[in-house]
XYZ file of C-alpha atoms in Angstrom:
209
model
C 3.999 -11.841 -26.299
C 2.770 -14.294 -23.713
C 1.122 -12.689 -20.672
C 2.321 -14.073 -17.374
C -0.217 -14.702 -14.621
C 1.220 -15.167 -11.136
C -1.995 -14.863 -9.098
C -3.675 -18.023 -7.810
C -6.696 -17.841 -5.476
C -5.958 -14.198 -4.718
C -2.325 -14.895 -3.731
C 0.889 -13.999 -5.572
C 2.703 -17.233 -6.445
C 6.102 -16.761 -8.090
C 8.488 -19.512 -9.241
C 11.406 -20.285 -6.928
C 14.116 -17.640 -7.159
C 11.775 -14.891 -8.340
C 11.103 -11.728 -6.353
C 8.629 -8.891 -6.934
C 10.281 -5.732 -5.599
C 9.087 -2.741 -7.664
C 9.921 0.871 -6.908
C 7.252 3.434 -6.028
C 7.437 4.849 -9.555
C 7.023 1.415 -11.137
C 4.018 0.611 -8.961
C 2.269 3.841 -9.923
C 3.320 4.240 -13.551
C 3.575 0.616 -14.721
C 0.793 -1.002 -12.688
C -1.681 1.455 -11.179
C -1.890 3.638 -14.286
C -2.569 0.596 -16.473
C -5.225 -0.598 -14.033
C -7.000 2.755 -13.905
C -7.126 3.037 -17.708
C -7.883 -0.676 -18.299
C -4.637 -1.286 -20.163
C -2.641 -4.553 -20.179
C -0.462 -4.926 -17.086
C 3.249 -5.871 -17.346
C 2.301 -9.087 -15.510
C -0.816 -10.376 -13.754
C 0.824 -10.374 -10.356
C -1.305 -8.052 -8.194
C -4.718 -9.404 -7.092
C -7.843 -7.318 -6.536
C -9.279 -7.132 -3.020
C -11.069 -4.595 -0.832
C -8.305 -4.128 1.729
C -10.532 -2.196 4.149
C -12.788 -5.223 4.675
C -10.009 -7.418 6.073
C -7.773 -7.314 9.104
C -4.167 -7.191 7.833
C -3.323 -10.682 9.148
C -6.321 -12.114 7.268
C -5.268 -10.785 3.872
C -4.166 -13.465 1.373
C -0.461 -14.228 1.272
C 2.500 -15.006 3.496
C 2.579 -13.042 6.760
C 6.357 -12.644 6.473
C 6.276 -11.081 2.995
C 5.043 -7.839 1.517
C 1.585 -8.072 -0.056
C 0.364 -6.047 -3.005
C -3.296 -5.444 -3.864
C -5.447 -3.365 -6.153
C -8.275 -1.976 -4.035
C -11.406 -0.048 -4.934
C -11.947 3.497 -3.766
C -12.792 3.493 -0.063
C -16.249 4.350 1.211
C -16.642 7.612 3.093
C -18.215 8.171 6.479
C -21.770 9.531 6.337
C -20.574 12.731 8.015
C -17.514 14.470 6.628
C -15.150 13.443 3.833
C -12.826 11.025 5.645
C -12.315 7.532 4.258
C -13.788 4.676 6.272
C -10.799 2.427 7.017
C -12.377 0.398 9.833
C -12.116 -3.426 9.848
C -13.601 -6.041 12.164
C -10.749 -5.763 14.691
C -9.548 -2.187 14.322
C -8.766 0.532 11.802
C -6.043 2.011 9.592
C -4.738 5.416 10.633
C -2.642 7.747 8.472
C 0.904 8.381 9.692
C 2.993 11.360 8.618
C 2.531 13.357 5.432
C 1.856 11.968 1.964
C 4.912 11.478 -0.232
C 5.038 12.740 -3.802
C 6.136 10.236 -6.445
C 7.837 11.751 -9.468
C 8.984 10.362 -12.803
C 12.698 9.582 -13.048
C 12.634 10.754 -16.675
C 11.229 14.265 -16.405
C 10.559 14.816 -12.671
C 6.824 15.043 -13.397
C 4.501 14.288 -10.487
C 2.838 10.925 -11.197
C 1.374 9.812 -7.868
C 1.100 10.061 -4.099
C 1.973 7.587 -1.361
C 0.151 7.577 1.964
C 1.513 5.623 4.941
C -1.005 4.077 7.337
C -0.596 2.077 10.552
C -3.108 -0.473 11.812
C -4.594 -0.003 15.294
C -6.394 -2.839 17.061
C -9.625 -1.913 18.877
C -11.420 1.410 18.990
C -10.382 4.760 20.520
C -9.627 5.444 23.286
C -8.834 1.790 24.043
C -6.979 1.059 20.814
C -3.387 -0.176 20.522
C -0.881 0.399 17.749
C 0.366 -2.668 15.875
C 3.353 -3.298 13.597
C 1.169 -3.617 10.492
C 1.863 -0.917 7.893
C 0.213 -0.067 4.588
C 1.498 2.116 1.770
C -1.408 3.350 -0.330
C -0.580 4.605 -3.835
C -2.808 6.963 -5.819
C -2.393 8.009 -9.419
C -2.084 11.645 -10.477
C -2.837 12.677 -14.048
C -1.234 15.886 -15.293
C -3.429 18.213 -17.296
C -6.629 16.270 -16.620
C -9.924 18.247 -16.588
C -10.707 19.628 -13.169
C -14.022 18.860 -11.438
C -16.125 21.857 -10.472
C -15.568 23.535 -7.092
C -12.049 22.086 -6.700
C -8.807 24.055 -6.332
C -6.984 24.519 -9.642
C -3.973 22.285 -10.095
C -1.903 20.757 -12.896
C -2.743 17.251 -11.617
C -5.747 15.496 -10.106
C -6.011 12.220 -8.239
C -7.579 9.230 -9.981
C -9.211 7.425 -7.052
C -11.317 4.677 -8.639
C -8.419 2.327 -7.894
C -5.569 2.482 -5.418
C -2.606 0.146 -5.080
C -1.779 -1.062 -1.559
C 1.432 -2.544 -0.190
C 0.854 -4.215 3.190
C 3.618 -5.564 5.406
C 4.479 -6.399 8.997
C 7.235 -4.064 10.172
C 10.166 -5.869 11.728
C 11.176 -4.441 15.070
C 14.734 -3.372 15.728
C 16.364 -3.808 19.132
C 15.627 -0.152 19.878
C 11.940 -0.705 19.006
C 11.780 -3.731 21.284
C 13.427 -1.845 24.189
C 11.032 1.118 23.753
C 7.997 -1.166 23.575
C 9.120 -3.012 26.707
C 9.462 0.245 28.637
C 6.044 1.425 27.398
C 4.379 -1.841 28.365
C 5.747 -1.541 31.886
C 3.832 1.735 32.228
C 0.642 0.254 30.805
C 1.018 1.658 27.279
C 1.751 -0.351 24.126
C 3.563 1.677 21.511
C 6.313 1.273 18.928
C 8.410 3.740 16.977
C 6.860 5.365 13.900
C 9.509 4.781 11.258
C 7.135 3.112 8.790
C 7.449 5.881 6.227
C 11.188 5.133 5.985
C 10.491 1.619 4.702
C 12.876 1.196 1.795
C 11.982 -0.265 -1.577
C 14.342 -1.980 -3.979
C 13.886 -2.259 -7.740
C 16.124 -5.331 -8.058
C 14.794 -8.854 -8.451
C 16.391 -12.273 -7.954
C 16.504 -14.268 -11.172
C 14.172 -12.005 -13.198
C 13.431 -8.310 -13.638
C 9.946 -7.294 -14.713
C 10.900 -3.823 -15.828
C 14.404 -3.632 -17.257
């Protein structure tokens, strides 16, 4: 079977009429799992890049479209165990609680999704932007547990993560709230990023079904 390669110069380039709109389960089980275990991917469509080293608007790809990347495990701060998500112009900050991703076949837990929002500047003079990232991590059931870790039926495989980056479109309510906040000297938008909906359908071609 011929292997399709849709990545050119670090950018996804699909033929006209094609769309890449995988579900959370497909991203974790079909792509991230294959990447972690060095297995053939369904299609060479997701480039590799260290997302934390770039401001979101400098990442390869169209600003108006969702971007998908495989990224290496993030570096940690020298003190503590928090991931270093700082870029040249700001930093990524987690928003809400992580979402569990389960298999549609047997309801088994296969991964986790973390939602992050990009802030420009540094605290306390930072400002929230409309850039959002969904970070996917793989969970392996029944894998051997490292020492000194809580017992669990699954552990996170963190050598690779899969990132979906997009610019959240404001609704009229968002715009009205932001306008009122700006008038008081504060720039803020609503935090509905975690409700971003995914669709498994594609136009003209389906990678999975």
